[in-house]
Structure formats: structure tokens, C-alpha cells
Coordinates of C-alpha atoms in Angstrom, one line a residue:
M1 CA -5.3 -2.7 37.3
I2 CA -4.5 -4.1 33.8
L3 CA -8.1 -5.0 33.2
G4 CA -9.2 -1.6 34.3
F5 CA -6.8 0.1 31.9
V6 CA -7.9 -2.2 29.0
I7 CA -11.5 -1.3 29.6
L8 CA -10.7 2.4 29.8
Y9 CA -8.5 2.3 26.7
L10 CA -11.2 0.6 24.7
L11 CA -13.8 3.1 25.8
V12 CA -11.5 6.0 24.8
S13 CA -10.7 4.4 21.4
V14 CA -14.4 3.9 20.6
G15 CA -15.1 7.5 21.7
I16 CA -12.4 8.8 19.4
G17 CA -13.6 6.7 16.5
L18 CA -17.2 7.8 17.0
A19 CA -16.2 11.5 17.2
A20 CA -14.4 11.1 13.9
A21 CA -17.5 9.6 12.4
K22 CA -19.1 13.1 12.4
R23 CA -16.9 14.0 9.4
V24 CA -18.4 11.2 7.3
H25 CA -21.0 12.7 5.0
S26 CA -20.6 10.7 1.8
A27 CA -19.4 7.3 0.5
K28 CA -16.1 9.0 -0.5
D29 CA -15.5 10.2 3.1
F30 CA -16.2 6.7 4.4
A31 CA -14.0 5.0 1.8
V32 CA -10.9 7.3 1.4
A33 CA -11.4 10.1 4.1
G34 CA -12.2 12.6 1.4
R35 CA -8.6 12.4 0.0
S36 CA -7.5 14.9 2.7
L37 CA -5.0 13.2 5.0
P38 CA -1.6 14.9 5.7
L39 CA 1.8 13.0 5.7
P40 CA 2.0 12.2 9.4
I41 CA -1.5 10.5 9.4
V42 CA -0.8 8.7 6.1
A43 CA 2.5 7.3 7.4
A44 CA 0.9 6.4 10.7
T45 CA -2.1 4.6 9.1
V46 CA 0.2 2.7 6.7
F47 CA 2.3 1.5 9.7
A48 CA -0.6 0.8 12.1
T49 CA -2.6 -1.1 9.4
W50 CA 0.2 -3.6 9.0
F51 CA 1.5 -3.7 12.5
G52 CA -1.1 -6.0 13.8
A53 CA -1.6 -9.5 15.3
E54 CA 1.1 -11.2 13.3
A55 CA 3.8 -8.5 14.1
V56 CA 3.2 -8.6 17.9
V57 CA 2.4 -12.2 18.5
G58 CA 2.6 -14.4 15.4
M59 CA 5.9 -13.3 13.7
P60 CA 8.0 -13.3 16.8
A61 CA 7.0 -17.0 17.6
I62 CA 8.0 -18.0 14.1
F63 CA 11.3 -16.2 14.4
V64 CA 12.2 -18.0 17.7
K65 CA 11.6 -21.3 16.0
D66 CA 13.0 -20.8 12.5
G67 CA 15.0 -17.5 12.6
L68 CA 15.0 -14.7 10.1
R69 CA 14.6 -17.2 7.2
G70 CA 11.2 -18.1 8.6
V71 CA 9.9 -14.6 8.5
V72 CA 11.0 -13.7 5.0
A73 CA 7.4 -13.0 4.0
D74 CA 6.8 -10.7 6.9
P75 CA 8.4 -8.3 7.7
F76 CA 10.9 -8.4 4.8
G77 CA 8.3 -9.0 2.0
A78 CA 5.6 -6.9 3.7
S79 CA 7.9 -3.8 4.1
L80 CA 9.1 -4.1 0.5
C81 CA 5.6 -4.2 -0.6
L82 CA 4.8 -0.8 1.0
I83 CA 8.0 0.7 -0.4
L84 CA 7.4 -0.7 -3.9
A85 CA 3.7 0.5 -3.7
G86 CA 5.0 4.0 -2.8
L87 CA 7.6 4.2 -5.5
F88 CA 5.9 2.5 -8.5
F89 CA 2.2 2.4 -7.9
A90 CA 1.1 5.3 -5.7
P91 CA 1.8 8.1 -8.3
R92 CA -0.1 6.5 -11.1
L93 CA -3.0 5.3 -9.0
Y94 CA -3.4 8.5 -7.1
R95 CA -3.8 10.5 -10.4
L96 CA -6.8 8.4 -11.4
N97 CA -8.9 9.6 -8.4
L98 CA -10.7 6.2 -7.9
L99 CA -12.5 4.9 -4.9
T100 CA -11.2 1.3 -5.0
V101 CA -8.5 -0.7 -6.6
G102 CA -11.3 -2.6 -8.3
D103 CA -12.2 0.5 -10.2
Y104 CA -8.8 0.4 -11.9
Y105 CA -9.5 -3.0 -13.3
R106 CA -12.7 -1.8 -14.8
L107 CA -11.1 1.4 -16.2
R108 CA -8.1 -0.4 -17.7
Y109 CA -9.9 -3.6 -18.8
N110 CA -13.6 -4.3 -18.3
Q111 CA -16.2 -5.2 -15.8
T112 CA -15.5 -8.9 -15.9
V113 CA -11.9 -8.4 -14.9
E114 CA -13.1 -5.9 -12.3
V115 CA -15.4 -8.4 -10.6
L116 CA -13.0 -11.3 -10.8
C117 CA -10.1 -9.4 -9.3
T118 CA -12.3 -7.8 -6.7
L119 CA -13.6 -11.2 -5.5
C120 CA -10.0 -12.4 -5.2
V121 CA -9.0 -9.3 -3.2
V122 CA -12.0 -9.7 -0.8
A123 CA -11.3 -13.3 -0.3
S124 CA -7.7 -12.5 0.6
Y125 CA -8.9 -10.5 3.7
L126 CA -10.7 -13.4 5.3
G127 CA -7.6 -14.9 7.0
W128 CA -6.1 -11.5 7.8
V129 CA -9.1 -10.1 9.7
A130 CA -9.7 -13.5 11.4
A131 CA -6.1 -13.4 12.7
Q132 CA -6.7 -10.0 14.3
F133 CA -9.8 -11.3 16.0
K134 CA -7.8 -14.2 17.4
V135 CA -5.3 -11.9 19.1
L136 CA -8.1 -9.8 20.6
G137 CA -9.5 -13.0 22.1
L138 CA -6.0 -13.9 23.4
V139 CA -5.6 -10.5 25.0
F140 CA -9.0 -10.6 26.8
N141 CA -8.2 -14.1 28.0
V142 CA -4.8 -13.2 29.4
V143 CA -5.8 -9.9 31.1
T144 CA -8.7 -11.5 32.8
N145 CA -6.7 -14.5 34.0
G146 CA -8.9 -16.8 32.0
A147 CA -12.2 -15.4 33.2
V148 CA -13.1 -14.4 29.6
S149 CA -12.4 -17.3 27.3
Q150 CA -10.6 -16.8 24.0
P151 CA -13.8 -17.4 21.9
L152 CA -15.7 -14.9 24.0
G153 CA -12.8 -12.4 23.8
M154 CA -12.9 -12.7 20.0
V155 CA -16.6 -11.8 20.0
L156 CA -16.1 -8.8 22.3
G157 CA -13.1 -7.6 20.3
A158 CA -15.0 -7.9 17.0
V159 CA -18.0 -5.9 18.4
I160 CA -15.8 -3.1 19.6
V161 CA -13.8 -2.7 16.4
L162 CA -17.0 -3.0 14.4
T163 CA -18.7 -0.2 16.3
Y164 CA -16.4 2.7 15.4
T165 CA -15.4 1.3 12.0
T166 CA -19.1 1.0 10.8
F167 CA -19.9 4.6 11.7
G168 CA -16.6 6.4 11.0
G169 CA -15.0 4.5 8.1
M170 CA -11.6 5.7 6.9
F171 CA -11.8 8.9 9.0
S172 CA -12.1 6.9 12.2
V173 CA -9.5 4.4 11.1
A174 CA -6.9 7.1 10.2
I175 CA -7.4 9.2 13.3
L176 CA -7.2 6.3 15.7
D177 CA -4.2 4.9 13.8
F178 CA -2.4 8.2 14.5
V179 CA -3.3 8.1 18.2
Q180 CA -2.4 4.4 18.5
I181 CA 1.0 4.6 16.8
S182 CA 2.4 6.6 19.8
V183 CA 1.1 3.9 22.2
I184 CA 2.7 1.1 20.1
M185 CA 6.1 2.8 19.7
G186 CA 6.4 4.2 23.2
G187 CA 5.1 1.0 24.9
L188 CA 7.3 -1.4 23.0
L189 CA 10.4 0.7 23.3
Y190 CA 10.0 1.0 27.0
I191 CA 9.3 -2.7 27.4
A192 CA 12.4 -3.6 25.4
S193 CA 14.5 -1.5 27.7
V194 CA 13.0 -3.3 30.7
V195 CA 13.5 -6.8 29.2
S196 CA 17.0 -6.0 28.0
G197 CA 17.9 -5.4 31.6
L198 CA 16.9 -9.0 32.4
T199 CA 19.1 -10.5 29.7
G200 CA 22.3 -8.5 30.1
G201 CA 21.6 -6.1 27.3
V202 CA 20.6 -6.0 23.7
S203 CA 24.0 -7.2 22.5
A204 CA 23.8 -10.4 24.6
V205 CA 20.4 -11.3 23.0
V206 CA 21.7 -10.6 19.5
E207 CA 24.9 -12.5 20.1
H208 CA 23.0 -15.6 21.4
A209 CA 20.6 -15.4 18.4
A210 CA 23.5 -15.2 16.0
Q211 CA 25.3 -18.2 17.6
A212 CA 22.0 -20.2 17.4
G213 CA 21.8 -19.5 13.7
K214 CA 18.6 -17.4 14.1
L215 CA 20.1 -14.4 12.2
D216 CA 21.0 -16.4 9.1
F217 CA 18.7 -15.0 6.4
F218 CA 19.7 -16.4 3.0
P219 CA 19.2 -20.2 2.4
P220 CA 22.0 -22.6 1.3
A221 CA 23.1 -22.2 -2.4
S222 CA 20.8 -24.8 -3.8
F223 CA 17.8 -24.7 -6.1
N224 CA 15.7 -26.7 -3.6
A225 CA 16.4 -24.2 -0.8
W226 CA 16.0 -21.0 -2.8
L227 CA 12.7 -21.8 -4.6
P228 CA 10.6 -21.9 -1.4
F229 CA 12.5 -18.9 -0.1
I230 CA 11.5 -16.9 -3.2
G231 CA 8.0 -18.1 -3.1
A232 CA 7.5 -17.0 0.5
G233 CA 9.2 -13.7 -0.1
I234 CA 7.1 -12.6 -3.1
T235 CA 3.8 -13.7 -1.6
M236 CA 3.5 -10.6 0.5
M237 CA 5.9 -8.4 -1.4
L238 CA 3.8 -8.5 -4.6
G239 CA 0.6 -10.2 -3.5
S240 CA -0.2 -7.3 -1.1
I241 CA 0.2 -4.5 -3.6
P242 CA -3.3 -5.1 -5.1
Q243 CA -4.9 -5.0 -1.7
Q244 CA -7.6 -2.4 -1.0
D245 CA -6.0 -1.3 2.2
V246 CA -2.8 -0.3 0.5
F247 CA -4.8 1.5 -2.2
Q248 CA -7.0 3.3 0.4
R249 CA -3.9 4.8 2.1
I250 CA -2.5 5.9 -1.2
T251 CA -5.7 7.6 -2.3
S252 CA -6.6 9.0 1.1
A253 CA -3.6 11.3 1.0
K254 CA -4.1 15.0 0.3
D255 CA -1.8 14.9 -2.7
E256 CA 0.4 12.7 -4.8
R257 CA 3.6 13.5 -3.1
T258 CA 2.1 12.7 0.3
A259 CA 0.8 9.4 -1.0
V260 CA 4.3 8.4 -2.2
R261 CA 6.2 9.6 0.9
G262 CA 3.6 8.2 3.3
S263 CA 3.7 4.7 1.9
I264 CA 7.6 4.6 1.9
L265 CA 7.9 6.1 5.4
G266 CA 5.2 3.8 6.8
G267 CA 6.9 0.8 5.3
G268 CA 10.3 1.7 6.7
I269 CA 8.9 2.3 10.2
Y270 CA 7.0 -1.0 10.0
F271 CA 10.2 -2.9 9.1
L272 CA 12.2 -1.5 11.9
F273 CA 9.5 -1.9 14.7
C274 CA 8.8 -5.5 13.7
F275 CA 12.2 -6.5 15.3
V276 CA 11.1 -5.2 18.7
P277 CA 8.6 -8.0 19.4
M278 CA 11.1 -10.5 18.0
F279 CA 13.7 -9.3 20.4
L280 CA 11.3 -9.5 23.3
T281 CA 10.1 -13.0 22.5
Y282 CA 13.6 -14.4 21.9
S283 CA 14.7 -12.8 25.2
A284 CA 12.1 -14.9 27.0
T285 CA 14.0 -18.0 26.0
L286 CA 17.1 -16.7 27.7
I287 CA 15.3 -15.5 30.9
D288 CA 13.7 -18.9 31.6
P289 CA 14.7 -21.5 28.9
E290 CA 12.7 -24.3 30.5
K291 CA 9.4 -22.6 30.9
F292 CA 9.4 -20.7 27.6
G293 CA 10.8 -23.7 25.7
R294 CA 7.8 -25.7 26.9
L295 CA 5.4 -22.9 26.1
L296 CA 7.0 -22.7 22.5
A297 CA 6.0 -26.3 22.0
E298 CA 2.5 -26.0 23.5
D299 CA 1.3 -22.5 22.2
S300 CA 4.1 -20.3 21.0
Q301 CA 1.8 -17.3 20.6
L302 CA 1.6 -17.1 24.5
V303 CA 5.3 -16.7 25.0
L304 CA 5.4 -12.9 24.8
P305 CA 2.2 -12.2 26.9
T306 CA 3.5 -14.7 29.5
L307 CA 6.9 -13.0 29.6
I308 CA 5.3 -9.6 30.1
L309 CA 2.9 -10.7 32.9
Q310 CA 5.5 -12.7 34.9
H311 CA 8.8 -10.8 34.5
T312 CA 8.0 -7.1 34.1
P313 CA 6.6 -4.4 36.3
I314 CA 2.9 -3.3 36.2
L315 CA 3.7 -0.3 34.1
A316 CA 5.3 -2.4 31.4
Q317 CA 2.3 -4.7 31.5
I318 CA -0.1 -1.8 31.0
L319 CA 2.0 -0.4 28.2
F320 CA 2.3 -3.8 26.5
F321 CA -1.4 -4.6 26.4
G322 CA -2.1 -1.0 25.3
A323 CA 0.4 -1.5 22.5
V324 CA -1.2 -4.9 21.5
L325 CA -4.7 -3.5 21.6
S326 CA -3.5 -0.5 19.5
A327 CA -1.9 -2.7 17.0
V328 CA -4.6 -5.2 16.6
M329 CA -7.5 -2.7 16.6
S330 CA -5.8 -0.5 14.0
C331 CA -5.1 -3.5 11.8
S332 CA -8.5 -5.1 12.2
S333 CA -10.5 -2.0 11.6
A334 CA -8.6 -1.2 8.4
T335 CA -8.8 -4.8 7.1
L336 CA -12.5 -4.8 7.8
L337 CA -13.1 -1.6 5.9
A338 CA -11.0 -2.4 2.9
P339 CA -12.8 -5.5 1.5
S340 CA -16.2 -4.1 2.5
V341 CA -15.7 -1.0 0.4
T342 CA -14.4 -2.8 -2.6
L343 CA -17.1 -5.5 -2.5
S344 CA -19.7 -2.8 -2.3
E345 CA -18.2 -0.6 -5.1
N346 CA -17.1 -3.2 -7.6
V347 CA -19.6 -6.0 -7.2
I348 CA -22.8 -4.8 -5.5
R349 CA -22.9 -1.5 -7.4
R350 CA -22.7 -3.4 -10.6
V351 CA -26.0 -5.0 -9.7
W352 CA -27.7 -1.8 -8.5
P353 CA -26.0 1.0 -10.5
D354 CA -28.7 3.6 -9.6
L355 CA -28.1 3.7 -5.9
T356 CA -27.9 7.2 -4.4
D357 CA -24.8 8.2 -2.4
R358 CA -26.7 7.9 0.9
E359 CA -28.0 4.4 -0.1
F360 CA -24.6 3.3 -1.2
L361 CA -23.1 4.5 2.1
R362 CA -25.7 2.4 3.9
I363 CA -24.8 -0.6 1.7
M364 CA -21.1 -0.3 2.6
R365 CA -21.9 -0.3 6.3
L366 CA -24.1 -3.4 5.9
V367 CA -21.5 -5.3 4.0
L368 CA -18.9 -4.4 6.6
V369 CA -21.1 -5.9 9.4
I370 CA -21.7 -9.1 7.3
F371 CA -18.0 -9.4 6.5
A372 CA -17.1 -9.0 10.2
A373 CA -19.5 -11.8 11.1
V374 CA -17.9 -14.2 8.5
D375 CA -14.4 -13.4 9.7
L376 CA -15.4 -13.9 13.3
T377 CA -16.7 -17.3 12.4
I378 CA -13.4 -18.2 10.7
A379 CA -11.5 -17.1 13.8
L380 CA -13.7 -19.2 16.1
V381 CA -13.4 -22.4 14.1
S382 CA -9.8 -22.2 12.8
D383 CA -6.9 -23.7 14.6
A384 CA -4.2 -22.3 12.3
S385 CA -1.5 -20.0 13.7
I386 CA -1.8 -16.3 13.4
Y387 CA 1.3 -16.0 11.2
S388 CA 0.1 -18.7 8.7
M389 CA -3.4 -17.2 8.5
L390 CA -1.9 -13.9 7.5
V391 CA 0.6 -15.1 5.0
N392 CA -1.6 -17.5 3.3
T393 CA -4.2 -14.8 2.5
Y394 CA -2.0 -13.1 0.0
K395 CA -1.5 -16.1 -2.3
V396 CA -4.8 -15.5 -4.1
T397 CA -4.0 -11.8 -4.9
L398 CA -0.4 -12.8 -6.0
V399 CA -1.6 -15.2 -8.6
A400 CA -4.7 -13.4 -9.8
A401 CA -4.6 -9.7 -9.2
F402 CA -1.0 -8.5 -9.3
I403 CA -0.1 -9.2 -12.9
P404 CA -3.2 -7.5 -14.4
L405 CA -2.4 -4.4 -12.2
A406 CA 1.2 -4.1 -12.9
A407 CA 0.9 -5.0 -16.6
G408 CA -2.0 -2.5 -17.0
L409 CA 0.1 0.3 -15.5
Y410 CA 3.4 -0.5 -17.2
W411 CA 2.8 -2.4 -20.4
S412 CA 0.8 -0.6 -23.0
R413 CA 0.0 -3.7 -25.0
A414 CA -1.8 -5.4 -22.0
T415 CA -5.3 -6.3 -23.1
T416 CA -8.6 -7.5 -21.5
Q417 CA -8.0 -10.9 -23.1
G418 CA -4.5 -11.0 -21.5
A419 CA -5.8 -10.1 -18.1
L420 CA -8.4 -12.8 -18.2
C421 CA -5.8 -15.3 -19.3
A422 CA -3.6 -14.2 -16.5
I423 CA -6.3 -14.6 -13.9
T424 CA -7.4 -18.0 -15.2
A425 CA -3.8 -19.4 -15.6
G426 CA -2.7 -18.1 -12.2
L427 CA -5.7 -19.3 -10.2
T428 CA -6.0 -22.8 -11.9
T429 CA -2.2 -23.5 -11.5
W430 CA -2.1 -22.4 -7.9
L431 CA -5.3 -24.3 -6.9
A432 CA -4.2 -27.5 -8.8
L433 CA -0.8 -27.5 -7.0
E434 CA -2.3 -26.7 -3.6
I435 CA -4.7 -29.7 -4.0
F436 CA -2.7 -32.2 -5.9
S437 CA 1.0 -31.6 -5.5
P438 CA 2.9 -34.0 -3.2
S439 CA 3.8 -32.7 0.3
D440 CA 7.5 -32.9 -0.5
S441 CA 7.3 -30.8 -3.6
I442 CA 9.8 -27.9 -3.7
W443 CA 7.6 -25.7 -5.9
P444 CA 5.5 -23.3 -3.9
P445 CA 2.1 -23.3 -5.5
Q446 CA 1.7 -19.6 -5.4
L447 CA 5.1 -19.1 -7.2
A448 CA 4.1 -21.4 -10.0
G449 CA 0.7 -19.6 -10.2
F450 CA 2.5 -16.3 -10.4
I451 CA 4.7 -17.4 -13.3
M452 CA 1.7 -18.8 -15.2
A453 CA -0.2 -15.6 -14.6
A454 CA 2.6 -13.6 -16.2
A455 CA 2.8 -16.0 -19.1
G456 CA -1.0 -15.9 -19.5
M457 CA -0.9 -12.1 -19.7
I458 CA 1.8 -12.0 -22.3
A459 CA 0.3 -14.8 -24.4
G460 CA -3.3 -13.5 -24.1
S461 CA -2.2 -9.9 -25.1
L462 CA -0.1 -10.8 -28.0
L463 CA -2.3 -13.4 -29.6
P464 CA -5.2 -12.4 -31.9
Q465 CA -7.9 -10.7 -29.7
K466 CA -11.1 -12.7 -29.2
I467 CA -12.3 -11.2 -25.9
G468 CA -13.2 -7.6 -25.7
I469 CA -10.8 -4.7 -26.4
R470 CA -8.1 -2.9 -24.5
K471 CA -9.4 0.0 -22.5
A472 CA -7.1 2.9 -21.8

């Protein structure tokens, strides 16, 4: 029954996505849905884009092991990212009427900064999309009782998501997000009510987690403890702001006010709902400590699916896998679209500037297919956890792209030379520490790279200008 539901759900989702594709007539429709989305859809697509593999499977497993302190990057940093983007970046970026975040770097600085930042943004999506494909493989493997292997499941999931995203672009992504958010919310809330009945209620689970120290958020009052904590927190909080998926949701709104409110509302909903899978996964350790303790040690990402299959009624199982599929498909389609659009607009179009709109639309779709193939390969060969694959992707944008974006918007003296110094200092510092710093170092490489990027922007902008000129 579960497998039949999964197949039916996938067919319906693809059908909705392909139906939405009929509204795509230009590159602008494909990339930002013609800047026409109302508040409910903007908020839904902000939430659904971020509520993916890591929120349902990866993050809860980390929480059970390390508590709230272990998930400071996501959901705490991730939610603050969306709220900060809505408050401080959405108004200014929306008014510029641009297709990609890379366009801003060209408008404010020059083409060199545009291409460098675009490549960093595109690279940051590799682990994110691969993580979504991993969960799709996990779902297919579980619902078929192992008949479909996880690698084969990854391939099937990638093909399904690629089908409607390639044709429908942002229109398909946004409309499916709006449909899928109801499945995610309704399904997880119902399952939480079922599972809470097995543990003696929500208060019993929360009390047990508190006594076990899982709800302790702030680290001890020492420099050695706070430095890694800050580094983990800002990785997603600031490193995600230059992402194309955040920019797309801002610029897809029908007006500036909708862009601001949609980002803030979506971020708030995301933060609240991330605690539902955490509650469910921690509940498993109370329902059967021996079994799920062993599973935590072997493969913690299987704890929640196993709990649902072995301890809940068939309706809860159907709703759970519907919610998982909704979350992962929404996230993977959005994170496939975002880098493909920005790579096409800000790199390929620089090589062939005379492309017609129809030719450019064809290029974006081709790039999307190629990017999906690369991500699928990474998912198949990587043995990293879903949560680590996600969080690590934002380090490159934190050290290279955030400072030029923020300084360009809020510091009138920021120059092209300053932006190039920031990118160079941030990337080289981060990479050097990632490669050469000892394993017991307390300095997170991305935090050091972020500080050096800020210093590079200030020094490069205030020193005599040797590289280009500032562009307003």
C-alpha cells in the first residue's frame, strides 16, 4: 500500500509540474516565474526549499547525538538567514529587477567579480543537491523493503525531479511547493500526535531530553568552546544569503512587500517545523532504547523511517513518506534550478552574449541536466552524512560571496578592488586552513576565511585603486 501511494504521489507531482510548465514562455518565466508570485506561494516555496533531506532525516539524527548545540547551523542559522535576507537584502535586491544574484556582482563591481562569485555559488550547491538525492534513494529503499537499492533509488529520484524541473522551471517548483507544504505540515503533525501517544506525551519527551542535556544550546563560557559554535552558526546564517535559491524567491514575488514578508514568514515556519522531526527521532530512543541505540551507531539516518514503519499505523506511514517525498522533491528541484540558472546567466552568457531568449532558455535546461548528473554522481560515491553534506556547502559562499554582497549594498566606499581582495583573502585563508590546520585546532576555517574576507574588502577599498573602478 505504501509503495502504491508513493508511485501515485510521484505521478501526480510530475503531472502538476508539467502542467505548470505551460506557463513558461521565456527565460524570465523559467528563472523567476515572471516575478508574479503572491505571498502564500512565496512563503511556501521559501519553507519548502529549505525543508529538505537534512530537516527530515539528517538534522534529527545529529540532535539525538549532540543536542541543540549540534544543530546550531541548521535550523538556527538557516532560519536567521531567511529572516535577515527578508529584512535587509530583499528590499534592495528586489528593486534592481535582476535575473540572478550574479547579476548584482556585475552591476555593482565588474564581470570578474561576477564570474568568481557565481562559480562559488554554483559550487556550494553540489553537496546540497547530492544530499537530497541520497534521501530519495533511502526512501525508495525503505518503502520497497530493499527491493530497490539506495543507489538505484537515487537515480530514480533524480530522474523524476529532473523531469518537471527541466520543463517548468520556477513555475513548476513554486506551484509544487505550495501543494507539498500542506502534505509536509499535515503529515508530520499527525505523526507527532501518534508518536507522542507511545511516549507518554510531548512533555515526557521534552523532560527526558532536558535531563539528558540535549536542550542545552549555548556552550560553556570559554573561548575554545564559543569559537567553533560561532563558526558553525554563521556558516548558514550568512553563507546562505548569497545563494541563488534565496534570491530567486525574493525576486519571484509580485512586489517588494511580498518578497520581504514571504522570506520572513517562510523562515519562521521553517524554524518551528524543524523541531517536529527532532521530536519524532528522539521519541524513538524512548520507545525502544536498545534497538534505536544500535541503529544510531550503525546508521542514524534510518532511525526515523524505522520508527514510522515499525511503530505507527499504515496511515501514519503513508503520510510520513508523503511528507518526506514532498520535502525532498521541493528542495532538490529548487536547488537544481538555482545553480543552473546562475551558471547560465553569469558565466555561459558572458561567452555567448548574442543568444536569443529561446536559445538561452534551451541552454539553461541543458545546464540543469548536466548539473543533475554531476550531483547524482557525488551522491552515489560520497559516504558523508546528509547533515554534513548540507552544512559544508555554505562555507565557500560565506568566505567568498557574502562580504562583496553585503558591502556592496551597505557600504558606499566598497570597490571592485576591495571585492577581489575579499574573495582572494577569504578563499585562500579558508582553503589553507582546511588543508593544513591540525585536527585539534579550535579555529573553524570558514570563520577565519570570513574575517579575512572582511579585512580584504576594507583594505582593498581604502587603499589606492589599481584594479578597475567602483560601479554604482
